[in-house]
Tab-separated table of C-alpha atoms in Angstrom:
chain	number	residue	atom	x	y	z
C	1	UNK	CA	91.467	-116.781	2.738
C	2	UNK	CA	92.702	-113.160	4.189
C	3	UNK	CA	93.907	-110.519	1.841
C	4	UNK	CA	98.002	-109.957	1.316
C	5	UNK	CA	99.212	-107.026	2.795
C	6	UNK	CA	100.927	-104.502	0.543
C	7	UNK	CA	102.955	-101.684	1.596
C	8	UNK	CA	104.750	-98.820	-1.382
C	9	UNK	CA	107.381	-97.955	-0.989
C	10	UNK	CA	108.674	-93.955	-2.747
C	11	UNK	CA	112.146	-93.847	-3.264
C	12	UNK	CA	113.547	-90.639	-4.750
C	13	UNK	CA	116.985	-91.469	-5.737
C	14	UNK	CA	119.347	-89.162	-7.391
C	15	UNK	CA	119.309	-90.420	-10.991
C	16	UNK	CA	115.608	-91.603	-10.946
C	17	UNK	CA	112.767	-92.528	-8.598
C	18	UNK	CA	110.797	-95.775	-8.269
C	19	UNK	CA	107.914	-97.008	-6.788
C	20	UNK	CA	108.381	-100.425	-5.224
C	21	UNK	CA	105.009	-102.824	-4.080
C	22	UNK	CA	106.352	-105.395	-0.832
C	23	UNK	CA	103.689	-107.972	0.530
C	24	UNK	CA	103.953	-108.692	4.122
C	25	UNK	CA	106.496	-111.626	3.110
C	26	UNK	CA	109.059	-108.785	2.393
C	27	UNK	CA	109.004	-109.612	-1.081
C	28	UNK	CA	108.704	-107.111	-4.000
C	29	UNK	CA	105.780	-107.623	-6.037
C	30	UNK	CA	105.743	-105.040	-8.632
C	31	UNK	CA	107.685	-101.615	-9.113
C	32	UNK	CA	108.273	-98.779	-11.571
C	33	UNK	CA	111.013	-96.687	-12.198
C	34	UNK	CA	110.981	-92.985	-13.947
C	35	UNK	CA	114.945	-91.743	-14.643
C	36	UNK	CA	114.918	-87.821	-13.310
C	37	UNK	CA	116.943	-84.956	-15.899
C	38	UNK	CA	120.743	-83.951	-14.185
C	39	UNK	CA	121.788	-80.276	-14.751
C	40	UNK	CA	125.119	-78.662	-14.133
C	41	UNK	CA	124.872	-75.388	-14.755
C	42	UNK	CA	128.563	-74.948	-13.372
C	43	UNK	CA	131.533	-77.563	-13.081
C	44	UNK	CA	130.952	-79.176	-9.494
C	45	UNK	CA	127.316	-77.544	-9.552
C	46	UNK	CA	124.012	-80.668	-9.809
C	47	UNK	CA	120.710	-79.486	-9.730
C	48	UNK	CA	117.616	-81.156	-10.114
C	49	UNK	CA	113.770	-80.147	-10.489
C	50	UNK	CA	111.530	-80.205	-7.555
C	51	UNK	CA	108.611	-80.640	-9.830
C	52	UNK	CA	110.069	-82.644	-11.663
C	53	UNK	CA	110.637	-85.300	-9.207
C	54	UNK	CA	107.422	-84.864	-7.768
C	55	UNK	CA	105.668	-85.793	-11.307
C	56	UNK	CA	107.732	-88.413	-11.698
C	57	UNK	CA	107.323	-90.201	-8.539
C	58	UNK	CA	103.417	-89.775	-8.660
C	59	UNK	CA	103.672	-90.953	-12.236
C	60	UNK	CA	106.031	-94.241	-11.320
C	61	UNK	CA	102.939	-94.548	-8.077
C	62	UNK	CA	100.228	-94.559	-10.212
C	63	UNK	CA	101.261	-96.700	-12.604
C	64	UNK	CA	102.293	-99.353	-9.983
C	65	UNK	CA	98.991	-98.668	-8.531
C	66	UNK	CA	97.082	-99.862	-11.242
C	67	UNK	CA	98.575	-103.097	-11.770
C	68	UNK	CA	98.233	-103.843	-7.675
C	69	UNK	CA	95.350	-106.707	-7.143
C	70	UNK	CA	95.667	-105.828	-3.529
C	71	UNK	CA	94.964	-102.162	-1.911
C	72	UNK	CA	97.736	-100.496	-0.446
C	73	UNK	CA	98.520	-100.673	3.345
C	74	UNK	CA	100.429	-98.147	3.802
C	75	UNK	CA	103.060	-95.661	1.838
C	76	UNK	CA	106.742	-95.349	3.191
C	77	UNK	CA	109.087	-92.709	1.520
C	78	UNK	CA	113.317	-92.715	1.171
C	79	UNK	CA	115.122	-90.259	-0.645
C	80	UNK	CA	118.318	-89.262	-1.554
C	81	UNK	CA	119.708	-86.984	1.346
C	82	UNK	CA	121.415	-83.539	1.711
C	83	UNK	CA	119.407	-82.364	-1.321
C	84	UNK	CA	117.268	-79.232	-0.566
C	85	UNK	CA	114.160	-77.484	-1.961
C	86	UNK	CA	112.719	-74.662	-0.939
C	87	UNK	CA	108.975	-73.949	-2.336
C	88	UNK	CA	105.877	-71.328	-1.476
C	89	UNK	CA	103.484	-72.845	0.994
C	90	UNK	CA	100.967	-70.957	-0.946
C	91	UNK	CA	100.814	-71.436	-4.689
C	92	UNK	CA	103.050	-75.181	-4.034
C	93	UNK	CA	105.655	-74.042	-6.317
C	94	UNK	CA	109.804	-74.478	-5.670
C	95	UNK	CA	111.445	-71.285	-5.383
C	96	UNK	CA	114.696	-72.506	-6.606
C	97	UNK	CA	116.311	-76.095	-8.620
C	98	UNK	CA	116.735	-78.302	-6.227
C	99	UNK	CA	120.728	-78.224	-5.122
C	100	UNK	CA	121.733	-81.840	-5.105
C	101	UNK	CA	124.156	-83.729	-2.428
C	102	UNK	CA	126.993	-84.065	-5.355
C	103	UNK	CA	127.067	-80.365	-5.487
C	104	UNK	CA	130.114	-78.882	-4.460
C	105	UNK	CA	129.206	-74.188	-4.982
C	106	UNK	CA	129.624	-73.921	-1.282
C	107	UNK	CA	133.294	-75.694	-0.598
C	108	UNK	CA	134.860	-71.957	-0.500
C	109	UNK	CA	131.959	-70.858	1.910
C	110	UNK	CA	132.972	-74.120	4.002
C	111	UNK	CA	136.403	-73.670	4.410
C	112	UNK	CA	135.475	-70.328	5.857
C	113	UNK	CA	133.890	-71.240	8.183
C	114	UNK	CA	136.435	-73.711	8.753
C	115	UNK	CA	138.932	-71.140	9.583
C	116	UNK	CA	136.828	-69.437	11.158
C	117	UNK	CA	136.739	-71.861	14.073
C	118	UNK	CA	133.611	-73.027	13.287
C	119	UNK	CA	134.055	-76.600	12.942
C	120	UNK	CA	134.244	-77.735	17.189
C	121	UNK	CA	130.325	-76.658	16.717
C	122	UNK	CA	129.667	-78.185	13.867
C	123	UNK	CA	131.149	-81.610	15.035
C	124	UNK	CA	129.842	-81.241	18.666
C	125	UNK	CA	125.739	-80.705	17.868
C	126	UNK	CA	125.539	-82.435	14.481
C	127	UNK	CA	127.967	-85.231	13.963
C	128	UNK	CA	129.577	-84.011	10.752
C	129	UNK	CA	131.905	-82.355	9.097
C	130	UNK	CA	132.108	-79.164	7.482
C	131	UNK	CA	131.366	-79.883	3.546
C	132	UNK	CA	129.033	-78.549	0.727
C	133	UNK	CA	127.851	-82.241	0.496
C	134	UNK	CA	125.512	-81.436	3.827
C	135	UNK	CA	122.308	-79.235	3.460
C	136	UNK	CA	122.932	-76.005	5.644
C	137	UNK	CA	125.571	-74.483	3.483
C	138	UNK	CA	123.251	-74.912	0.605
C	139	UNK	CA	120.300	-73.663	2.163
C	140	UNK	CA	121.779	-70.244	3.066
C	141	UNK	CA	123.319	-69.918	-0.379
C	142	UNK	CA	119.297	-70.686	-1.690
C	143	UNK	CA	118.678	-67.347	0.762
C	144	UNK	CA	121.781	-65.440	0.094
C	145	UNK	CA	123.401	-66.209	-3.792
C	146	UNK	CA	120.049	-68.370	-4.687
C	147	UNK	CA	117.831	-65.356	-4.328
C	148	UNK	CA	114.938	-67.288	-1.959
C	149	UNK	CA	113.388	-64.320	-0.418
C	150	UNK	CA	111.610	-66.036	3.004
C	151	UNK	CA	108.131	-64.748	4.002
C	152	UNK	CA	105.577	-66.834	6.135
C	153	UNK	CA	104.888	-69.128	3.400
C	154	UNK	CA	108.190	-70.667	2.409
C	155	UNK	CA	109.592	-74.190	3.261
C	156	UNK	CA	112.581	-75.052	2.891
C	157	UNK	CA	113.026	-79.004	3.840
C	158	UNK	CA	115.020	-82.018	2.080
C	159	UNK	CA	113.010	-84.047	-0.735
C	160	UNK	CA	110.729	-86.522	2.046
C	161	UNK	CA	109.646	-83.316	3.262
C	162	UNK	CA	108.597	-81.904	-0.500
C	163	UNK	CA	107.403	-85.745	-1.121
C	164	UNK	CA	105.343	-85.976	2.172
C	165	UNK	CA	104.058	-82.137	1.646
C	166	UNK	CA	102.711	-82.827	-1.942
C	167	UNK	CA	101.125	-86.563	-0.836
C	168	UNK	CA	99.156	-85.015	1.834
C	169	UNK	CA	97.886	-82.024	-0.008
C	170	UNK	CA	99.922	-79.071	1.568
C	171	UNK	CA	98.788	-80.119	4.696
C	172	UNK	CA	101.878	-82.097	6.217
C	173	UNK	CA	105.282	-80.209	6.604
C	174	UNK	CA	107.521	-82.786	8.347
C	175	UNK	CA	110.478	-84.885	8.181
C	176	UNK	CA	112.283	-87.496	10.296
C	177	UNK	CA	115.750	-87.399	12.234
C	178	UNK	CA	117.556	-89.380	9.847
C	179	UNK	CA	116.819	-87.098	7.573
C	180	UNK	CA	116.744	-84.201	9.687
C	181	UNK	CA	120.524	-85.348	11.147
C	182	UNK	CA	121.881	-84.667	7.661
C	183	UNK	CA	121.095	-80.768	7.028
C	184	UNK	CA	123.986	-79.200	9.459
C	185	UNK	CA	121.245	-77.932	11.631
C	186	UNK	CA	120.227	-80.947	13.505
C	187	UNK	CA	121.336	-81.519	17.069
C	188	UNK	CA	121.520	-85.195	16.735
C	189	UNK	CA	121.934	-85.414	20.457
C	190	UNK	CA	118.852	-83.137	22.140
C	191	UNK	CA	117.218	-84.310	18.801
C	192	UNK	CA	115.918	-80.816	17.548
C	193	UNK	CA	117.120	-77.906	15.127
C	194	UNK	CA	119.610	-76.207	16.470
C	195	UNK	CA	119.883	-72.402	17.303
C	196	UNK	CA	123.268	-72.164	17.123
C	197	UNK	CA	123.652	-73.974	13.672
C	198	UNK	CA	120.531	-71.921	12.373
C	199	UNK	CA	121.952	-68.783	13.409
C	200	UNK	CA	125.202	-69.782	12.006
C	201	UNK	CA	124.116	-70.224	8.566
C	202	UNK	CA	121.191	-67.811	8.521
C	203	UNK	CA	118.124	-70.620	8.127
C	204	UNK	CA	114.878	-69.471	9.828
C	205	UNK	CA	113.655	-72.178	11.949
C	206	UNK	CA	110.592	-71.121	10.798
C	207	UNK	CA	111.207	-72.534	7.611
C	208	UNK	CA	112.031	-76.053	8.519
C	209	UNK	CA	109.821	-79.033	8.476
C	210	UNK	CA	108.762	-80.906	11.915
C	211	UNK	CA	110.436	-83.609	12.884
C	212	UNK	CA	108.810	-86.477	13.998
C	213	UNK	CA	109.747	-90.445	14.486
C	214	UNK	CA	110.690	-92.540	11.189
C	215	UNK	CA	108.256	-94.841	12.024
C	216	UNK	CA	104.809	-93.421	12.796
C	217	UNK	CA	102.065	-91.954	11.135
C	218	UNK	CA	102.853	-88.318	9.360
C	219	UNK	CA	99.063	-87.919	7.198
C	220	UNK	CA	97.465	-89.436	4.532
C	221	UNK	CA	97.397	-89.461	0.367
C	222	UNK	CA	94.829	-86.159	-0.888
C	223	UNK	CA	94.559	-85.093	-3.695
C	224	UNK	CA	96.967	-87.651	-5.564
C	225	UNK	CA	96.073	-88.873	-9.122
C	226	UNK	CA	95.825	-92.229	-9.771
C	227	UNK	CA	96.909	-92.835	-5.831
C	228	UNK	CA	93.632	-93.732	-3.968
C	229	UNK	CA	93.211	-91.004	-1.239
C	230	UNK	CA	93.543	-92.047	2.835
C	231	UNK	CA	96.594	-94.137	2.068
C	232	UNK	CA	98.816	-93.552	5.834
C	233	UNK	CA	102.193	-92.245	5.045
C	234	UNK	CA	103.975	-94.225	7.986
C	235	UNK	CA	107.200	-94.561	6.986
C	236	UNK	CA	110.298	-91.907	6.244
C	237	UNK	CA	113.950	-92.215	6.234
C	238	UNK	CA	117.166	-91.153	4.601
C	239	UNK	CA	117.729	-93.834	1.851
C	240	UNK	CA	120.976	-94.861	3.765
C	241	UNK	CA	119.477	-94.990	7.115
C	242	UNK	CA	116.344	-97.303	5.313
C	243	UNK	CA	118.920	-99.736	3.621
C	244	UNK	CA	120.405	-99.937	7.094
C	245	UNK	CA	116.878	-101.026	7.920
C	246	UNK	CA	116.375	-102.706	5.697
C	247	UNK	CA	119.310	-104.806	6.181
C	248	UNK	CA	118.227	-105.540	9.501
C	249	UNK	CA	120.883	-104.104	11.042
C	250	UNK	CA	119.562	-103.446	14.580
C	251	UNK	CA	121.958	-104.389	16.759
C	252	UNK	CA	125.431	-102.791	17.418
C	253	UNK	CA	128.439	-103.784	14.955
C	254	UNK	CA	126.380	-104.585	12.349
C	255	UNK	CA	127.117	-103.055	8.884
C	256	UNK	CA	126.253	-102.518	5.362
C	257	UNK	CA	127.023	-100.575	2.523
C	258	UNK	CA	125.084	-99.839	-0.735
C	259	UNK	CA	126.640	-99.377	-3.801
C	260	UNK	CA	124.531	-96.663	-5.640
C	261	UNK	CA	125.222	-93.464	-7.225
C	262	UNK	CA	127.714	-93.508	-4.177
C	263	UNK	CA	128.594	-95.792	-1.871
C	264	UNK	CA	127.162	-95.690	1.450
C	265	UNK	CA	129.172	-97.727	4.424
C	266	UNK	CA	126.799	-97.866	8.144
C	267	UNK	CA	127.576	-99.513	11.075
C	268	UNK	CA	124.651	-99.379	13.868
C	269	UNK	CA	126.541	-98.316	16.910
C	270	UNK	CA	123.317	-98.067	19.496
C	271	UNK	CA	121.008	-95.995	21.052
C	272	UNK	CA	124.234	-93.567	22.766
C	273	UNK	CA	124.673	-90.546	21.081
C	274	UNK	CA	128.799	-91.244	20.350
C	275	UNK	CA	131.479	-88.371	20.221
C	276	UNK	CA	132.706	-87.603	16.332
C	277	UNK	CA	134.899	-90.253	14.692
C	278	UNK	CA	137.508	-88.546	12.411
C	279	UNK	CA	137.068	-89.172	8.895
C	280	UNK	CA	133.297	-90.486	9.624
C	281	UNK	CA	129.878	-88.933	9.859
C	282	UNK	CA	128.082	-90.098	13.438
C	283	UNK	CA	124.279	-89.540	11.951
C	284	UNK	CA	120.777	-91.071	13.521
C	285	UNK	CA	119.957	-94.125	12.214
C	286	UNK	CA	116.118	-93.755	12.825
C	287	UNK	CA	113.911	-93.165	15.936
C	288	UNK	CA	111.168	-95.797	16.202
C	289	UNK	CA	108.450	-96.706	18.522
C	290	UNK	CA	109.441	-98.553	21.371
C	291	UNK	CA	106.763	-99.983	24.367
C	292	UNK	CA	105.209	-96.706	25.433
C	293	UNK	CA	107.913	-94.653	24.116
C	294	UNK	CA	110.785	-94.002	21.020
C	295	UNK	CA	114.076	-95.608	21.134
C	296	UNK	CA	116.345	-93.719	18.601
C	297	UNK	CA	119.384	-95.749	16.871
C	298	UNK	CA	122.867	-93.891	15.835
C	299	UNK	CA	125.165	-95.079	13.246
C	300	UNK	CA	128.699	-94.344	12.153
C	301	UNK	CA	128.952	-93.468	8.307
C	302	UNK	CA	131.245	-93.269	5.221
C	303	UNK	CA	130.036	-91.811	2.499
C	304	UNK	CA	131.647	-92.114	-1.036
C	305	UNK	CA	130.684	-89.988	-3.633
C	306	UNK	CA	131.140	-91.890	-6.576
C	307	UNK	CA	130.618	-95.323	-7.700
C	308	UNK	CA	127.343	-95.466	-9.623
C	309	UNK	CA	128.052	-92.369	-11.261
C	310	UNK	CA	131.308	-93.638	-12.594
C	311	UNK	CA	130.193	-96.610	-13.964
C	312	UNK	CA	127.831	-93.839	-15.612
C	313	UNK	CA	130.709	-91.752	-17.153
C	314	UNK	CA	132.121	-94.998	-18.955
C	315	UNK	CA	128.791	-94.895	-20.712
C	316	UNK	CA	127.420	-91.537	-21.313
C	317	UNK	CA	130.761	-89.630	-21.129
C	318	UNK	CA	133.116	-92.436	-22.790
C	319	UNK	CA	130.927	-94.078	-24.521
C	320	UNK	CA	133.263	-97.096	-23.061
C	321	UNK	CA	130.107	-99.371	-22.338
C	322	UNK	CA	126.357	-99.528	-23.684
C	323	UNK	CA	124.863	-100.106	-20.713
C	324	UNK	CA	125.685	-100.609	-16.862
C	325	UNK	CA	125.240	-104.347	-17.405
C	326	UNK	CA	127.883	-104.352	-19.730
C	327	UNK	CA	130.457	-103.306	-16.864
C	328	UNK	CA	130.711	-106.964	-15.342
C	329	UNK	CA	131.701	-109.025	-18.542
C	330	UNK	CA	134.071	-106.444	-19.759
C	331	UNK	CA	135.857	-105.830	-16.802
C	332	UNK	CA	136.108	-109.931	-16.201
C	333	UNK	CA	137.764	-110.624	-19.854
C	334	UNK	CA	141.090	-109.277	-17.860
C	335	UNK	CA	142.282	-110.504	-14.416
C	336	UNK	CA	143.221	-107.854	-13.358
C	337	UNK	CA	143.693	-103.751	-13.963
C	338	UNK	CA	146.985	-104.465	-14.982
C	339	UNK	CA	148.212	-101.750	-12.877
C	340	UNK	CA	145.683	-99.277	-13.796
C	341	UNK	CA	143.883	-96.731	-10.871
C	342	UNK	CA	141.059	-94.728	-11.198
C	343	UNK	CA	140.180	-92.568	-8.552
C	344	UNK	CA	136.543	-91.311	-9.056
C	345	UNK	CA	136.865	-88.305	-7.660
C	346	UNK	CA	134.920	-86.435	-9.959
C	347	UNK	CA	133.048	-83.747	-7.093
C	348	UNK	CA	135.793	-84.491	-4.646
C	349	UNK	CA	136.604	-87.127	-1.871
C	350	UNK	CA	134.353	-88.191	0.703
C	351	UNK	CA	135.270	-90.429	3.706
C	352	UNK	CA	137.483	-90.531	4.947
C	353	UNK	CA	139.446	-87.774	3.427
C	354	UNK	CA	136.876	-85.117	2.850
C	355	UNK	CA	138.587	-83.304	0.209
C	356	UNK	CA	136.074	-81.381	-1.930
C	357	UNK	CA	139.495	-80.189	-4.018
C	358	UNK	CA	140.012	-83.441	-5.274
C	359	UNK	CA	139.499	-84.708	-9.021
C	360	UNK	CA	138.970	-87.688	-10.574
C	361	UNK	CA	142.382	-88.802	-11.614
C	362	UNK	CA	143.781	-92.450	-13.807
C	363	UNK	CA	147.299	-93.418	-13.289
C	364	UNK	CA	149.691	-96.859	-14.380
C	365	UNK	CA	147.917	-96.480	-17.971
C	366	UNK	CA	150.235	-98.302	-20.623
C	367	UNK	CA	150.034	-98.777	-24.966
C	368	UNK	CA	148.910	-101.964	-23.615
C	369	UNK	CA	145.626	-100.615	-21.270
C	370	UNK	CA	142.566	-101.429	-22.668
C	371	UNK	CA	138.675	-100.598	-22.064
C	372	UNK	CA	138.335	-104.154	-20.378
C	373	UNK	CA	141.237	-103.016	-18.059
C	374	UNK	CA	139.507	-99.277	-17.230
C	375	UNK	CA	136.028	-101.206	-16.322
C	376	UNK	CA	138.662	-103.327	-13.856
C	377	UNK	CA	139.741	-100.580	-12.591
C	378	UNK	CA	136.950	-98.609	-12.077
C	379	UNK	CA	135.270	-101.869	-10.265
C	380	UNK	CA	138.370	-102.198	-8.201
C	381	UNK	CA	137.843	-98.985	-6.995
C	382	UNK	CA	134.379	-99.454	-5.678
C	383	UNK	CA	136.200	-101.941	-3.448
C	384	UNK	CA	138.908	-99.948	-2.639
C	385	UNK	CA	136.951	-96.909	-1.480
C	386	UNK	CA	134.905	-98.992	0.803
C	387	UNK	CA	138.029	-100.117	1.855
C	388	UNK	CA	139.462	-97.042	3.165
C	389	UNK	CA	136.121	-96.313	4.783
C	390	UNK	CA	135.907	-99.518	6.823
C	391	UNK	CA	139.289	-99.385	8.065
C	392	UNK	CA	138.569	-96.387	9.091
C	393	UNK	CA	135.358	-97.404	11.116
C	394	UNK	CA	137.132	-100.373	12.249
C	395	UNK	CA	139.886	-98.052	13.970
C	396	UNK	CA	138.239	-95.604	14.845
C	397	UNK	CA	135.207	-97.012	16.900
C	398	UNK	CA	136.513	-100.092	17.682
C	399	UNK	CA	134.360	-102.284	16.492
C	400	UNK	CA	135.612	-104.296	13.552
C	401	UNK	CA	133.380	-105.308	10.936
C	402	UNK	CA	132.709	-109.360	10.795
C	403	UNK	CA	130.811	-109.365	7.741
C	404	UNK	CA	129.416	-106.492	5.282
C	405	UNK	CA	125.862	-106.332	4.333
C	406	UNK	CA	125.426	-105.217	0.764
C	407	UNK	CA	122.837	-104.119	-1.533
C	408	UNK	CA	121.991	-101.845	-4.404
C	409	UNK	CA	122.711	-101.690	-8.253
C	410	UNK	CA	126.531	-102.665	-8.415
C	411	UNK	CA	126.105	-105.533	-6.149
C	412	UNK	CA	124.759	-108.088	-8.689
C	413	UNK	CA	128.359	-108.489	-9.904
C	414	UNK	CA	129.671	-111.153	-8.316
C	415	UNK	CA	133.116	-110.148	-9.383
C	416	UNK	CA	132.805	-106.895	-7.067
C	417	UNK	CA	132.129	-108.891	-3.827
C	418	UNK	CA	134.720	-110.896	-4.305
C	419	UNK	CA	136.982	-108.287	-4.786
C	420	UNK	CA	134.909	-106.237	-2.206
C	421	UNK	CA	135.521	-109.759	0.342
C	422	UNK	CA	139.215	-109.998	-1.084
C	423	UNK	CA	140.408	-106.423	0.230
C	424	UNK	CA	137.961	-106.609	4.011
C	425	UNK	CA	139.314	-110.311	4.596
C	426	UNK	CA	135.906	-111.109	5.417
C	427	UNK	CA	132.716	-112.439	4.148
C	428	UNK	CA	130.453	-110.435	2.439
C	429	UNK	CA	126.596	-110.833	1.954
C	430	UNK	CA	124.575	-109.699	-0.862
C	431	UNK	CA	121.096	-108.852	0.060
C	432	UNK	CA	118.329	-110.956	-1.899
C	433	UNK	CA	116.547	-107.526	-2.329
C	434	UNK	CA	118.739	-105.215	-3.865
C	435	UNK	CA	116.286	-102.113	-3.139
C	436	UNK	CA	117.367	-102.445	0.511
C	437	UNK	CA	116.475	-98.733	0.432
C	438	UNK	CA	112.725	-99.063	-0.273
C	439	UNK	CA	112.474	-102.339	1.756
C	440	UNK	CA	113.840	-100.323	4.806
C	441	UNK	CA	111.297	-97.689	3.889
C	442	UNK	CA	108.487	-99.954	3.533
C	443	UNK	CA	109.345	-102.067	7.109
C	444	UNK	CA	109.083	-98.942	8.712
C	445	UNK	CA	105.805	-97.766	7.712
C	446	UNK	CA	104.418	-101.354	8.109
C	447	UNK	CA	105.551	-101.289	11.443
C	448	UNK	CA	103.342	-98.350	12.307
C	449	UNK	CA	100.094	-99.928	10.766
C	450	UNK	CA	100.930	-103.340	12.156
C	451	UNK	CA	101.997	-105.011	8.820
C	452	UNK	CA	104.574	-106.025	11.228
C	453	UNK	CA	104.594	-106.850	14.279
C	454	UNK	CA	108.124	-106.333	15.913
C	455	UNK	CA	112.173	-105.733	14.775
C	456	UNK	CA	112.270	-109.439	14.650
C	457	UNK	CA	109.583	-110.111	12.451
C	458	UNK	CA	111.420	-107.679	9.802
C	459	UNK	CA	114.948	-110.050	11.057
C	460	UNK	CA	113.191	-112.680	10.012
C	461	UNK	CA	111.991	-111.501	6.339
C	462	UNK	CA	115.821	-110.147	5.529
C	463	UNK	CA	117.824	-113.042	2.975
C	464	UNK	CA	120.204	-113.691	1.217
C	465	UNK	CA	121.305	-114.871	-1.769
C	466	UNK	CA	125.303	-114.538	-2.376
C	467	UNK	CA	128.320	-114.689	-0.109
C	468	UNK	CA	131.781	-114.055	-1.152
C	469	UNK	CA	134.739	-114.941	1.150
C	470	UNK	CA	138.360	-113.919	0.625
C	471	UNK	CA	140.202	-115.892	-1.736
C	472	UNK	CA	143.664	-114.361	-1.597
C	473	UNK	CA	145.528	-113.142	2.028
C	474	UNK	CA	146.041	-110.211	3.702
C	475	UNK	CA	149.206	-109.734	2.175
C	476	UNK	CA	148.199	-109.448	-1.232
C	477	UNK	CA	145.073	-107.206	-0.384
C	478	UNK	CA	147.410	-105.090	1.081
C	479	UNK	CA	149.934	-104.275	-1.739
C	480	UNK	CA	146.989	-103.190	-3.928
C	481	UNK	CA	145.345	-100.883	-1.798
C	482	UNK	CA	148.890	-99.501	-1.185
C	483	UNK	CA	148.790	-98.666	-4.668
C	484	UNK	CA	145.654	-97.081	-4.683
C	485	UNK	CA	146.487	-94.856	-2.023
C	486	UNK	CA	149.586	-93.542	-3.991
C	487	UNK	CA	146.493	-92.789	-6.534
C	488	UNK	CA	144.585	-91.296	-4.029
C	489	UNK	CA	147.042	-88.839	-3.168
C	490	UNK	CA	147.554	-87.630	-6.740
C	491	UNK	CA	143.937	-86.679	-7.055
C	492	UNK	CA	144.068	-84.599	-3.537
C	493	UNK	CA	143.537	-80.894	-3.843
C	494	UNK	CA	143.676	-80.693	-7.682
C	495	UNK	CA	141.322	-78.224	-8.216
C	496	UNK	CA	143.238	-75.770	-5.909
C	497	UNK	CA	145.610	-76.413	-8.146
């Protein structure tokens, strides 16, 4: 009997890292998880220890590999995007803590660049907006106020590049287009680092990794304790593009949402790079082999900064719940939030508002408000923020969303899926494998190494385990959403005041 092919996905998330093994049916056969430390040196600043990310993911991978009965055919990497790390290629040591995608320290710098007229260049070349969410202004800060000096050994990259460099024993400094397109230094039309954008932010191109296709052999494991040498690292994608791939959204109009630390709605818009769309991001979905060449798919994206982090706040900041799993049952104790709305703009608002000065707001509290109402308001906020993005995506792209595929930790709550279906007025389908970010990375790696032969094979491996259909009409949904928009208005521009 032939051995079952195993692909190992390494998922470097925002609050933790995991290693997940998938078989050739796309089914998970084992996983390990390690939480990582969050550092908040100042209000609005968020940092990680890049060395801790590396040691944690190696620890998770080694623990998992030790329990697998079959050899690993390939490794795929997926990662929190926009987070950047600078390191010394000679010593292998980080030169500063990694600056996380949630970090807002460069908001004023982005405002100045907008005032100076840089936004049209940024929109045209990168498909992004001038917001501290993206990597370029973070890198600029590292090279100025952060005290990182550039020499021949300086490397700067997103977390995938840092992990790949370490996995290959310092032999390979590379990334791929989905991650590169989130740095605000990459021209998504030309599919190359932009000299204009690098000059704008003062980033030497010599420090940046080579950009290779998302599916293809990057290198092999070298000198990693607990992980056998010689395993090919053959697939990489930023977490949300990996989730789009893992959800088998290969056709224009296919749309997914991942409820993670934040929520991220992506719509596949095909192989032609679209013009910028107000309130949304244009990004590279992936570059994959296609016949004798490569194929690049693009996506529209709406980025919501706070979903799971709002649950963490209820747990760790307020003590309303003892664990994340308590949120759904607590919220189900009430039929509605009883007029309570929570806008979780802890680090500003993303799509479609792009307001780094917004701050978290709770409105509608009365003496009758209980912790169950607050829990329900947190779940409502997940669905209502997603509706804001989907409404913008549909109206501005001219592509109606006919169904929404969902994944991520919070999607286990049937209540959330029902509220989401009610607000969008379309079916919401939950993937049977919730870790679609890791699954997408595994698919990309497995395609490169022959575990799966085609996109049709990948599509056949996708399954749904729950579907929610609208249970209320459009007028009722619109009434709730209208009040939500009033709450959003009250959260905006707060930090400026």
